[in-house]
PDB file of C-alpha atoms in Angstrom:
ATOM      1  CA  MET A1117      43.679 141.528  36.067  1.00  0.00           C
ATOM      2  CA  SER A1118      43.261 144.850  34.256  1.00  0.00           C
ATOM      3  CA  ALA A1119      40.357 145.542  31.921  1.00  0.00           C
ATOM      4  CA  LEU A1120      42.759 145.579  28.966  1.00  0.00           C
ATOM      5  CA  SER A1121      44.008 142.051  29.685  1.00  0.00           C
ATOM      6  CA  ARG A1122      40.639 140.431  30.413  1.00  0.00           C
ATOM      7  CA  ILE A1123      39.710 137.592  28.056  1.00  0.00           C
ATOM      8  CA  PRO A1124      36.638 138.309  25.878  1.00  0.00           C
ATOM      9  CA  VAL A1125      34.226 135.354  25.761  1.00  0.00           C
ATOM     10  CA  LEU A1126      31.171 135.086  23.494  1.00  0.00           C
ATOM     11  CA  ILE A1127      28.185 133.043  24.706  1.00  0.00           C
ATOM     12  CA  SER A1128      26.334 132.134  21.519  1.00  0.00           C
ATOM     13  CA  SER A1129      22.529 131.914  21.543  1.00  0.00           C
ATOM     14  CA  ALA A1130      22.619 133.236  25.098  1.00  0.00           C
ATOM     15  CA  GLY A1131      18.837 133.111  25.436  1.00  0.00           C
ATOM     16  CA  ARG A1132      17.871 132.380  29.061  1.00  0.00           C
ATOM     17  CA  ARG A1133      21.316 131.092  30.029  1.00  0.00           C
ATOM     18  CA  GLY A1134      21.955 133.662  32.724  1.00  0.00           C
ATOM     19  CA  ALA A1135      23.655 131.177  35.043  1.00  0.00           C
ATOM     20  CA  LEU A1136      26.138 130.232  32.313  1.00  0.00           C
ATOM     21  CA  VAL A1137      26.855 133.904  31.609  1.00  0.00           C
ATOM     22  CA  ARG A1138      27.556 134.454  35.316  1.00  0.00           C
ATOM     23  CA  ALA A1139      29.794 131.377  35.469  1.00  0.00           C
ATOM     24  CA  PHE A1140      32.000 132.818  32.720  1.00  0.00           C
ATOM     25  CA  GLN A1141      31.941 136.291  34.276  1.00  0.00           C
ATOM     26  CA  GLN A1142      33.343 134.724  37.461  1.00  0.00           C
ATOM     27  CA  ALA A1143      35.801 132.433  35.652  1.00  0.00           C
ATOM     28  CA  ALA A1144      39.466 132.688  36.558  1.00  0.00           C
ATOM     29  CA  GLY A1145      38.739 135.227  39.263  1.00  0.00           C
ATOM     30  CA  GLY A1146      36.851 137.593  36.960  1.00  0.00           C
ATOM     31  CA  ALA A1147      39.516 137.539  34.243  1.00  0.00           C
ATOM     32  CA  THR A1148      36.896 137.648  31.493  1.00  0.00           C
ATOM     33  CA  VAL A1149      34.549 140.057  29.773  1.00  0.00           C
ATOM     34  CA  VAL A1150      31.454 138.226  28.594  1.00  0.00           C
ATOM     35  CA  HIS A1151      29.612 138.980  25.362  1.00  0.00           C
ATOM     36  CA  GLY A1152      26.254 137.433  24.506  1.00  0.00           C
ATOM     37  CA  CYS A1153      24.558 137.113  21.141  1.00  0.00           C
ATOM     38  CA  ASP A1154      21.037 136.235  20.129  1.00  0.00           C
ATOM     39  CA  MET A1155      18.501 136.994  17.426  1.00  0.00           C
ATOM     40  CA  GLN A1156      16.800 139.484  19.743  1.00  0.00           C
ATOM     41  CA  PRO A1157      19.403 140.371  22.379  1.00  0.00           C
ATOM     42  CA  GLU A1158      17.136 142.971  23.971  1.00  0.00           C
ATOM     43  CA  LEU A1159      14.707 140.128  24.798  1.00  0.00           C
ATOM     44  CA  SER A1160      17.374 137.688  25.995  1.00  0.00           C
ATOM     45  CA  SER A1161      18.027 137.630  29.751  1.00  0.00           C
ATOM     46  CA  GLY A1162      21.422 136.061  29.051  1.00  0.00           C
ATOM     47  CA  CYS A1163      22.374 138.958  26.782  1.00  0.00           C
ATOM     48  CA  VAL A1164      21.107 141.537  29.272  1.00  0.00           C
ATOM     49  CA  LEU A1165      23.220 139.969  32.021  1.00  0.00           C
ATOM     50  CA  ALA A1166      26.294 139.811  29.771  1.00  0.00           C
ATOM     51  CA  ASP A1167      28.775 142.685  29.695  1.00  0.00           C
ATOM     52  CA  HIS A1168      28.025 143.295  26.004  1.00  0.00           C
ATOM     53  CA  ALA A1169      25.319 142.011  23.659  1.00  0.00           C
ATOM     54  CA  HIS A1170      25.104 141.538  19.887  1.00  0.00           C
ATOM     55  CA  GLN A1171      22.368 140.712  17.406  1.00  0.00           C
ATOM     56  CA  VAL A1172      22.894 137.770  15.054  1.00  0.00           C
ATOM     57  CA  PRO A1173      20.772 135.990  12.436  1.00  0.00           C
ATOM     58  CA  ARG A1174      19.373 132.511  13.020  1.00  0.00           C
ATOM     59  CA  CYS A1175      22.174 129.961  13.313  1.00  0.00           C
ATOM     60  CA  THR A1176      20.951 128.172  10.196  1.00  0.00           C
ATOM     61  CA  ALA A1177      21.125 131.365   8.104  1.00  0.00           C
ATOM     62  CA  PRO A1178      23.888 131.510   5.457  1.00  0.00           C
ATOM     63  CA  ASP A1179      25.356 134.693   6.964  1.00  0.00           C
ATOM     64  CA  PHE A1180      25.417 133.462  10.590  1.00  0.00           C
ATOM     65  CA  ILE A1181      29.146 132.689  10.658  1.00  0.00           C
ATOM     66  CA  ASP A1182      29.902 135.914   8.767  1.00  0.00           C
ATOM     67  CA  ARG A1183      28.243 137.865  11.568  1.00  0.00           C
ATOM     68  CA  ILE A1184      30.009 135.840  14.269  1.00  0.00           C
ATOM     69  CA  GLU A1185      33.376 136.492  12.621  1.00  0.00           C
ATOM     70  CA  GLU A1186      32.542 140.200  12.522  1.00  0.00           C
ATOM     71  CA  ILE A1187      31.819 140.164  16.279  1.00  0.00           C
ATOM     72  CA  VAL A1188      35.034 138.247  16.916  1.00  0.00           C
ATOM     73  CA  ARG A1189      37.223 140.692  14.992  1.00  0.00           C
ATOM     74  CA  GLN A1190      35.550 143.839  16.324  1.00  0.00           C
ATOM     75  CA  ASN A1191      35.720 142.736  19.974  1.00  0.00           C
ATOM     76  CA  GLY A1192      38.829 140.577  20.138  1.00  0.00           C
ATOM     77  CA  ILE A1193      36.814 137.508  21.167  1.00  0.00           C
ATOM     78  CA  ARG A1194      39.115 134.710  22.332  1.00  0.00           C
ATOM     79  CA  LEU A1195      36.568 132.010  23.210  1.00  0.00           C
ATOM     80  CA  ILE A1196      33.168 131.170  21.663  1.00  0.00           C
ATOM     81  CA  VAL A1197      30.792 128.967  23.658  1.00  0.00           C
ATOM     82  CA  PRO A1198      27.874 127.517  21.621  1.00  0.00           C
ATOM     83  CA  THR A1199      24.843 126.567  23.714  1.00  0.00           C
ATOM     84  CA  ILE A1200      22.260 124.953  21.416  1.00  0.00           C
ATOM     85  CA  ASP A1201      22.422 121.789  19.350  1.00  0.00           C
ATOM     86  CA  THR A1202      21.355 123.398  16.072  1.00  0.00           C
ATOM     87  CA  GLU A1203      24.386 125.701  15.920  1.00  0.00           C
ATOM     88  CA  LEU A1204      27.052 123.071  16.666  1.00  0.00           C
ATOM     89  CA  ALA A1205      27.518 121.892  13.072  1.00  0.00           C
ATOM     90  CA  ALA A1206      27.962 125.443  11.785  1.00  0.00           C
ATOM     91  CA  TYR A1207      30.559 126.208  14.431  1.00  0.00           C
ATOM     92  CA  ALA A1208      32.395 122.911  13.927  1.00  0.00           C
ATOM     93  CA  ALA A1209      32.663 123.568  10.185  1.00  0.00           C
ATOM     94  CA  ALA A1210      33.885 127.137  10.784  1.00  0.00           C
ATOM     95  CA  ALA A1211      36.254 126.451  13.690  1.00  0.00           C
ATOM     96  CA  ASP A1212      39.436 126.987  11.635  1.00  0.00           C
ATOM     97  CA  ARG A1213      38.056 130.149  10.052  1.00  0.00           C
ATOM     98  CA  LEU A1214      37.152 131.607  13.440  1.00  0.00           C
ATOM     99  CA  ALA A1215      40.525 130.553  14.847  1.00  0.00           C
ATOM    100  CA  ASP A1216      42.166 132.590  12.082  1.00  0.00           C
ATOM    101  CA  ALA A1217      40.053 135.513  13.295  1.00  0.00           C
ATOM    102  CA  GLY A1218      41.405 135.000  16.814  1.00  0.00           C
ATOM    103  CA  ALA A1219      38.736 132.916  18.572  1.00  0.00           C
ATOM    104  CA  PHE A1220      38.826 129.345  19.821  1.00  0.00           C
ATOM    105  CA  VAL A1221      35.426 127.721  19.385  1.00  0.00           C
ATOM    106  CA  HIS A1222      34.402 125.364  22.161  1.00  0.00           C
ATOM    107  CA  VAL A1223      33.141 122.630  19.856  1.00  0.00           C
ATOM    108  CA  SER A1224      34.154 119.090  18.963  1.00  0.00           C
ATOM    109  CA  PRO A1225      35.183 118.231  15.368  1.00  0.00           C
ATOM    110  CA  PRO A1226      32.487 117.857  12.672  1.00  0.00           C
ATOM    111  CA  GLY A1227      32.552 114.043  12.817  1.00  0.00           C
ATOM    112  CA  VAL A1228      31.751 114.016  16.530  1.00  0.00           C
ATOM    113  CA  ILE A1229      28.979 116.578  16.076  1.00  0.00           C
ATOM    114  CA  ALA A1230      27.464 114.563  13.213  1.00  0.00           C
ATOM    115  CA  THR A1231      27.357 111.483  15.442  1.00  0.00           C
ATOM    116  CA  VAL A1232      25.788 113.076  18.504  1.00  0.00           C
ATOM    117  CA  ARG A1233      23.262 115.078  16.463  1.00  0.00           C
ATOM    118  CA  ASP A1234      21.960 111.813  14.984  1.00  0.00           C
ATOM    119  CA  LYS A1235      20.524 109.858  17.908  1.00  0.00           C
ATOM    120  CA  MET A1236      20.338 106.622  15.953  1.00  0.00           C
ATOM    121  CA  GLN A1237      23.983 106.905  14.966  1.00  0.00           C
ATOM    122  CA  THR A1238      24.831 107.738  18.584  1.00  0.00           C
ATOM    123  CA  MET A1239      23.282 104.446  19.714  1.00  0.00           C
ATOM    124  CA  GLN A1240      25.200 102.514  17.052  1.00  0.00           C
ATOM    125  CA  VAL A1241      28.573 104.090  17.836  1.00  0.00           C
ATOM    126  CA  LEU A1242      28.198 103.660  21.592  1.00  0.00           C
ATOM    127  CA  GLY A1243      26.873 100.119  21.281  1.00  0.00           C
ATOM    128  CA  ALA A1244      29.866  99.138  19.143  1.00  0.00           C
ATOM    129  CA  GLU A1245      32.141 100.307  21.981  1.00  0.00           C
ATOM    130  CA  GLY A1246      30.215  98.252  24.529  1.00  0.00           C
ATOM    131  CA  VAL A1247      28.446 101.188  26.155  1.00  0.00           C
ATOM    132  CA  PRO A1248      25.015 100.007  27.342  1.00  0.00           C
ATOM    133  CA  VAL A1249      22.287 101.551  25.183  1.00  0.00           C
ATOM    134  CA  PRO A1250      18.664 100.498  24.657  1.00  0.00           C
ATOM    135  CA  PRO A1251      17.681  98.619  21.482  1.00  0.00           C
ATOM    136  CA  SER A1252      16.742 101.157  18.817  1.00  0.00           C
ATOM    137  CA  CYS A1253      15.134 101.102  15.391  1.00  0.00           C
ATOM    138  CA  SER A1254      13.767 103.409  12.717  1.00  0.00           C
ATOM    139  CA  GLU A1255      10.087 104.040  12.033  1.00  0.00           C
ATOM    140  CA  SER A1256      10.164 101.908   8.879  1.00  0.00           C
ATOM    141  CA  ALA A1257      11.857  99.029  10.722  1.00  0.00           C
ATOM    142  CA  LEU A1258       9.269  99.134  13.495  1.00  0.00           C
ATOM    143  CA  ARG A1259       6.358  99.148  11.047  1.00  0.00           C
ATOM    144  CA  ALA A1260       7.896  96.212   9.165  1.00  0.00           C
ATOM    145  CA  ASP A1261       8.466  94.210  12.367  1.00  0.00           C
ATOM    146  CA  PRO A1262       6.288  95.537  15.219  1.00  0.00           C
ATOM    147  CA  ASP A1263       7.832  93.140  17.763  1.00  0.00           C
ATOM    148  CA  ARG A1264      11.479  93.907  17.017  1.00  0.00           C
ATOM    149  CA  LEU A1265      11.858  95.887  20.270  1.00  0.00           C
ATOM    150  CA  GLY A1266      10.439  93.071  22.387  1.00  0.00           C
ATOM    151  CA  GLY A1267       6.879  94.292  22.641  1.00  0.00           C
ATOM    152  CA  TRP A1268       4.866  97.392  23.427  1.00  0.00           C
ATOM    153  CA  PRO A1269       4.693 100.142  24.629  1.00  0.00           C
ATOM    154  CA  VAL A1270       7.585 101.811  22.801  1.00  0.00           C
ATOM    155  CA  PHE A1271       9.141 105.238  23.151  1.00  0.00           C
ATOM    156  CA  GLY A1272       9.549 107.447  20.080  1.00  0.00           C
ATOM    157  CA  LYS A1273      11.687 110.535  19.534  1.00  0.00           C
ATOM    158  CA  PRO A1274      13.074 112.553  16.611  1.00  0.00           C
ATOM    159  CA  VAL A1275      16.479 111.378  15.386  1.00  0.00           C
ATOM    160  CA  GLY A1276      17.713 114.980  15.423  1.00  0.00           C
ATOM    161  CA  GLY A1277      15.531 116.352  18.193  1.00  0.00           C
ATOM    162  CA  SER A1278      16.358 118.371  21.284  1.00  0.00           C
ATOM    163  CA  ALA A1279      14.615 120.062  24.223  1.00  0.00           C
ATOM    164  CA  SER A1280      12.140 117.159  24.579  1.00  0.00           C
ATOM    165  CA  ARG A1281      10.531 117.992  21.231  1.00  0.00           C
ATOM    166  CA  GLY A1282       8.386 115.288  19.622  1.00  0.00           C
ATOM    167  CA  LEU A1283       8.669 112.665  22.360  1.00  0.00           C
ATOM    168  CA  GLY A1284       5.908 110.100  22.713  1.00  0.00           C
ATOM    169  CA  VAL A1285       4.960 106.744  24.231  1.00  0.00           C
ATOM    170  CA  TYR A1286       2.914 104.429  22.006  1.00  0.00           C
ATOM    171  CA  ARG A1287       0.926 101.513  23.393  1.00  0.00           C
ATOM    172  CA  ALA A1288       0.372  99.718  20.099  1.00  0.00           C
ATOM    173  CA  LEU A1289       1.267  99.926  16.422  1.00  0.00           C
ATOM    174  CA  SER A1290      -2.148 101.415  15.733  1.00  0.00           C
ATOM    175  CA  ASP A1291      -1.253 104.382  17.973  1.00  0.00           C
ATOM    176  CA  LEU A1292       1.457 105.551  15.573  1.00  0.00           C
ATOM    177  CA  PRO A1293       0.349 108.420  13.330  1.00  0.00           C
ATOM    178  CA  ASP A1294       0.327 107.883   9.590  1.00  0.00           C
ATOM    179  CA  GLY A1295       3.557 109.859   9.318  1.00  0.00           C
ATOM    180  CA  TYR A1296       5.925 112.216  11.091  1.00  0.00           C
ATOM    181  CA  PRO A1297       7.333 115.591  10.000  1.00  0.00           C
ATOM    182  CA  GLU A1298      10.892 114.354  10.681  1.00  0.00           C
ATOM    183  CA  ALA A1299      12.846 111.121  10.976  1.00  0.00           C
ATOM    184  CA  MET A1300      11.953 109.175  14.116  1.00  0.00           C
ATOM    185  CA  MET A1301      13.548 106.409  16.155  1.00  0.00           C
ATOM    186  CA  PHE A1302      11.987 104.029  18.647  1.00  0.00           C
ATOM    187  CA  GLN A1303      13.188 102.277  21.792  1.00  0.00           C
ATOM    188  CA  PRO A1304      11.687 100.214  24.611  1.00  0.00           C
ATOM    189  CA  VAL A1305      10.141 102.256  27.407  1.00  0.00           C
ATOM    190  CA  LEU A1306      12.693 102.506  30.222  1.00  0.00           C
ATOM    191  CA  ASN A1307      11.664 102.912  33.846  1.00  0.00           C
ATOM    192  CA  GLY A1308      13.844 104.243  36.619  1.00  0.00           C
ATOM    193  CA  PRO A1309      15.663 107.355  37.826  1.00  0.00           C
ATOM    194  CA  GLU A1310      17.260 109.579  35.198  1.00  0.00           C
ATOM    195  CA  TYR A1311      20.734 111.089  35.445  1.00  0.00           C
ATOM    196  CA  THR A1312      22.700 113.697  33.571  1.00  0.00           C
ATOM    197  CA  ILE A1313      26.465 113.182  33.489  1.00  0.00           C
ATOM    198  CA  ASN A1314      28.599 116.252  32.768  1.00  0.00           C
ATOM    199  CA  MET A1315      32.100 115.493  31.515  1.00  0.00           C
ATOM    200  CA  PHE A1316      35.144 117.610  30.696  1.00  0.00           C
ATOM    201  CA  ILE A1317      37.766 116.516  28.157  1.00  0.00           C
ATOM    202  CA  ASP A1318      40.846 118.713  28.009  1.00  0.00           C
ATOM    203  CA  ARG A1319      42.539 120.060  24.869  1.00  0.00           C
ATOM    204  CA  ASN A1320      44.857 117.019  24.799  1.00  0.00           C
ATOM    205  CA  GLY A1321      41.934 114.594  24.793  1.00  0.00           C
ATOM    206  CA  ALA A1322      42.166 113.470  28.432  1.00  0.00           C
ATOM    207  CA  LEU A1323      38.970 112.886  30.379  1.00  0.00           C
ATOM    208  CA  ARG A1324      39.519 115.075  33.450  1.00  0.00           C
ATOM    209  CA  CYS A1325      36.158 115.265  35.220  1.00  0.00           C
ATOM    210  CA  VAL A1326      32.866 113.360  35.372  1.00  0.00           C
ATOM    211  CA  VAL A1327      29.950 114.754  37.404  1.00  0.00           C
ATOM    212  CA  PRO A1328      26.669 112.796  37.487  1.00  0.00           C
ATOM    213  CA  HIS A1329      23.558 114.353  38.917  1.00  0.00           C
ATOM    214  CA  LEU A1330      20.166 112.850  39.592  1.00  0.00           C
ATOM    215  CA  ARG A1331      17.397 114.601  37.675  1.00  0.00           C
ATOM    216  CA  ILE A1332      14.888 114.923  40.525  1.00  0.00           C
ATOM    217  CA  GLN A1333      12.518 117.118  38.531  1.00  0.00           C
ATOM    218  CA  THR A1334      12.639 118.560  35.020  1.00  0.00           C
ATOM    219  CA  ARG A1335      10.829 121.264  33.089  1.00  0.00           C
ATOM    220  CA  ALA A1336      10.826 121.493  29.286  1.00  0.00           C
ATOM    221  CA  GLY A1337      13.586 118.883  29.147  1.00  0.00           C
ATOM    222  CA  GLU A1338      15.921 120.785  31.496  1.00  0.00           C
ATOM    223  CA  VAL A1339      16.701 119.829  35.076  1.00  0.00           C
ATOM    224  CA  GLU A1340      14.879 121.994  37.605  1.00  0.00           C
ATOM    225  CA  LYS A1341      15.849 120.054  40.733  1.00  0.00           C
ATOM    226  CA  GLY A1342      18.975 117.908  40.823  1.00  0.00           C
ATOM    227  CA  ARG A1343      21.610 116.442  43.122  1.00  0.00           C
ATOM    228  CA  THR A1344      25.225 115.500  42.408  1.00  0.00           C
ATOM    229  CA  THR A1345      25.779 111.782  42.866  1.00  0.00           C
ATOM    230  CA  ARG A1346      29.188 110.102  42.780  1.00  0.00           C
ATOM    231  CA  ARG A1347      28.751 106.641  41.229  1.00  0.00           C
ATOM    232  CA  ASP A1348      31.545 104.531  39.765  1.00  0.00           C
ATOM    233  CA  ASP A1349      29.218 102.850  37.248  1.00  0.00           C
ATOM    234  CA  LEU A1350      28.153 106.208  35.813  1.00  0.00           C
ATOM    235  CA  ARG A1351      31.770 107.298  35.524  1.00  0.00           C
ATOM    236  CA  GLU A1352      32.474 104.083  33.614  1.00  0.00           C
ATOM    237  CA  LEU A1353      29.795 105.089  31.104  1.00  0.00           C
ATOM    238  CA  ALA A1354      31.581 108.411  30.588  1.00  0.00           C
ATOM    239  CA  GLU A1355      34.821 106.547  30.020  1.00  0.00           C
ATOM    240  CA  GLY A1356      33.079 104.404  27.408  1.00  0.00           C
ATOM    241  CA  ILE A1357      31.773 107.494  25.611  1.00  0.00           C
ATOM    242  CA  HIS A1358      35.276 108.963  25.741  1.00  0.00           C
ATOM    243  CA  ARG A1359      36.615 105.853  23.988  1.00  0.00           C
ATOM    244  CA  ALA A1360      33.757 105.805  21.460  1.00  0.00           C
ATOM    245  CA  LEU A1361      34.273 109.479  20.548  1.00  0.00           C
ATOM    246  CA  PRO A1362      38.055 109.954  20.667  1.00  0.00           C
ATOM    247  CA  GLY A1363      37.843 113.326  18.907  1.00  0.00           C
ATOM    248  CA  ALA A1364      35.519 114.871  21.489  1.00  0.00           C
ATOM    249  CA  ARG A1365      36.842 117.913  23.323  1.00  0.00           C
ATOM    250  CA  GLY A1366      35.642 120.232  26.046  1.00  0.00           C
ATOM    251  CA  VAL A1367      32.275 119.897  27.749  1.00  0.00           C
ATOM    252  CA  LEU A1368      29.768 117.169  26.952  1.00  0.00           C
ATOM    253  CA  CYS A1369      26.775 115.879  28.838  1.00  0.00           C
ATOM    254  CA  PHE A1370      24.771 112.717  28.393  1.00  0.00           C
ATOM    255  CA  GLN A1371      21.513 111.298  29.737  1.00  0.00           C
ATOM    256  CA  VAL A1372      21.144 107.948  31.462  1.00  0.00           C
ATOM    257  CA  MET A1373      18.057 106.008  32.476  1.00  0.00           C
ATOM    258  CA  ASP A1374      18.815 103.610  35.316  1.00  0.00           C
ATOM    259  CA  ASP A1375      16.260 101.049  34.192  1.00  0.00           C
ATOM    260  CA  ALA A1376      15.029  98.585  36.805  1.00  0.00           C
ATOM    261  CA  GLN A1377      15.618  95.601  34.507  1.00  0.00           C
ATOM    262  CA  ARG A1378      18.381  96.643  32.104  1.00  0.00           C
ATOM    263  CA  GLY A1379      20.474  98.789  34.454  1.00  0.00           C
ATOM    264  CA  PRO A1380      21.942 102.183  33.421  1.00  0.00           C
ATOM    265  CA  GLN A1381      21.345 102.914  29.725  1.00  0.00           C
ATOM    266  CA  VAL A1382      22.752 105.879  27.809  1.00  0.00           C
ATOM    267  CA  ILE A1383      19.926 107.493  25.845  1.00  0.00           C
ATOM    268  CA  GLU A1384      21.550 110.592  24.289  1.00  0.00           C
ATOM    269  CA  ILE A1385      24.602 112.878  24.234  1.00  0.00           C
ATOM    270  CA  ASN A1386      24.889 116.663  23.917  1.00  0.00           C
ATOM    271  CA  ALA A1387      28.302 117.957  22.827  1.00  0.00           C
ATOM    272  CA  ARG A1388      27.899 121.284  24.661  1.00  0.00           C
ATOM    273  CA  PHE A1389      27.174 122.785  28.049  1.00  0.00           C
ATOM    274  CA  GLY A1390      23.939 121.289  29.340  1.00  0.00           C
ATOM    275  CA  GLY A1391      21.194 123.151  31.121  1.00  0.00           C
ATOM    276  CA  GLY A1392      22.194 121.526  34.414  1.00  0.00           C
ATOM    277  CA  TYR A1393      25.818 122.690  34.269  1.00  0.00           C
ATOM    278  CA  PRO A1394      25.341 125.300  37.040  1.00  0.00           C
ATOM    279  CA  LEU A1395      24.917 122.410  39.507  1.00  0.00           C
ATOM    280  CA  ALA A1396      28.268 120.878  38.544  1.00  0.00           C
ATOM    281  CA  HIS A1397      29.860 124.342  38.633  1.00  0.00           C
ATOM    282  CA  HIS A1398      28.577 125.029  42.146  1.00  0.00           C
ATOM    283  CA  ALA A1399      29.780 121.606  43.264  1.00  0.00           C
ATOM    284  CA  GLY A1400      33.342 122.522  42.277  1.00  0.00           C
ATOM    285  CA  ALA A1401      33.598 121.235  38.685  1.00  0.00           C
ATOM    286  CA  ARG A1402      34.282 124.643  37.171  1.00  0.00           C
ATOM    287  CA  PHE A1403      34.367 123.811  33.482  1.00  0.00           C
ATOM    288  CA  ALA A1404      34.084 127.501  32.556  1.00  0.00           C
ATOM    289  CA  ASP A1405      37.290 128.301  34.438  1.00  0.00           C
ATOM    290  CA  TRP A1406      39.126 125.409  32.823  1.00  0.00           C
ATOM    291  CA  LEU A1407      38.174 126.522  29.301  1.00  0.00           C
ATOM    292  CA  VAL A1408      39.380 130.048  30.039  1.00  0.00           C
ATOM    293  CA  GLU A1409      42.643 128.612  31.371  1.00  0.00           C
ATOM    294  CA  GLU A1410      43.146 126.637  28.159  1.00  0.00           C
ATOM    295  CA  VAL A1411      42.449 129.649  25.945  1.00  0.00           C
ATOM    296  CA  SER A1412      44.808 131.879  27.939  1.00  0.00           C
ATOM    297  CA  GLY A1413      47.622 129.316  27.756  1.00  0.00           C
ATOM    298  CA  GLN A1414      47.640 128.565  31.472  1.00  0.00           C
ATOM    299  CA  GLU A1415      48.175 125.111  32.911  1.00  0.00           C
ATOM    300  CA  SER A1416      44.808 123.437  33.318  1.00  0.00           C
ATOM    301  CA  ARG A1417      43.608 122.951  36.879  1.00  0.00           C
ATOM    302  CA  ALA A1418      40.863 120.524  35.821  1.00  0.00           C
ATOM    303  CA  HIS A1419      40.166 117.912  38.479  1.00  0.00           C
ATOM    304  CA  ASP A1420      37.568 115.372  39.594  1.00  0.00           C
ATOM    305  CA  ASP A1421      37.337 116.524  43.223  1.00  0.00           C
ATOM    306  CA  TRP A1422      33.790 117.890  43.193  1.00  0.00           C
ATOM    307  CA  ARG A1423      31.313 117.751  46.068  1.00  0.00           C
ATOM    308  CA  ASP A1424      28.885 114.852  46.255  1.00  0.00           C
ATOM    309  CA  GLY A1425      25.296 115.430  47.438  1.00  0.00           C
ATOM    310  CA  VAL A1426      24.970 119.073  46.316  1.00  0.00           C
ATOM    311  CA  THR A1427      21.342 119.902  45.506  1.00  0.00           C
ATOM    312  CA  MET A1428      20.131 122.518  43.022  1.00  0.00           C
ATOM    313  CA  LEU A1429      16.617 123.966  43.346  1.00  0.00           C
ATOM    314  CA  ARG A1430      15.909 126.328  40.472  1.00  0.00           C
ATOM    315  CA  TYR A1431      13.373 129.106  40.651  1.00  0.00           C
ATOM    316  CA  ASP A1432      12.041 131.757  38.289  1.00  0.00           C
ATOM    317  CA  ASP A1433      13.697 135.175  38.396  1.00  0.00           C
ATOM    318  CA  ALA A1434      13.489 138.256  36.206  1.00  0.00           C
ATOM    319  CA  VAL A1435      15.812 140.748  34.521  1.00  0.00           C
ATOM    320  CA  PHE A1436      14.518 144.280  33.947  1.00  0.00           C
ATOM    321  CA  THR A1437      15.568 146.858  31.362  1.00  0.00           C
ATOM    322  CA  GLY A1438      14.464 150.415  30.690  1.00  0.00           C
TER     323      GLY A1438
END
């Protein structure tokens, strides 16, 4: 494909997501030109690896979407790929505006984003669909009835948290601090192996691919060592999430604890590419390619024929400039 006909893709908040940048650079046989944006693109390895880089304000700033639209119009961006939870709502609200500017935003509708960004609401919506989730309650409910989760210890996390921020295990009610800087939720402590399940829903709403991987080792909430694992019960959980969130589109990933007593329990959903996506990509579930195909009007080649037992062992690398 000639340089003039290559599809411009913008990886938003590119940060350290070098593997995702490379996946889109290789998508559809190299039929893309990849742009990255970040608050400090010169200090972002993802932006340095991208073909072009752009500076943007913080995603919560009032002029964030204005700047993104400017990048879209100036560079003919056809596909925008958000990568962090805090920017999803802004992109979902601006999806029609950015489409008018020429770019399809890889984001689910605002209602889906609102659900998955609120972990308590996520548990309620999934539970109503019969998806197995752990019992959950608010801080005030736990203080009012300390035994409502069946005893102690309990696990606490921010309702709107991400990247393992604010997690804690509490052995007794007296261990809880007097207050928290943000809304918290609490669940029983689960014990067992943890899995991430990557799923791809096409533009027509069909669930096309489900790739579980065992989280062998993590660092800062992101899988560092993992292995693809084909399990029918984990696929069934993805199907349940698909039913519970009928508006969801594109790439989602969710976390599961395979508790020794309760069995597999869904503990959270991210409506974006997860940090472990490169493992699914290498195993043959090339979500990046399938998004590019959709944007370019090609027939989707999405499939569920990925390789079981593929292991990813991440290591630290460096990008140099100057």
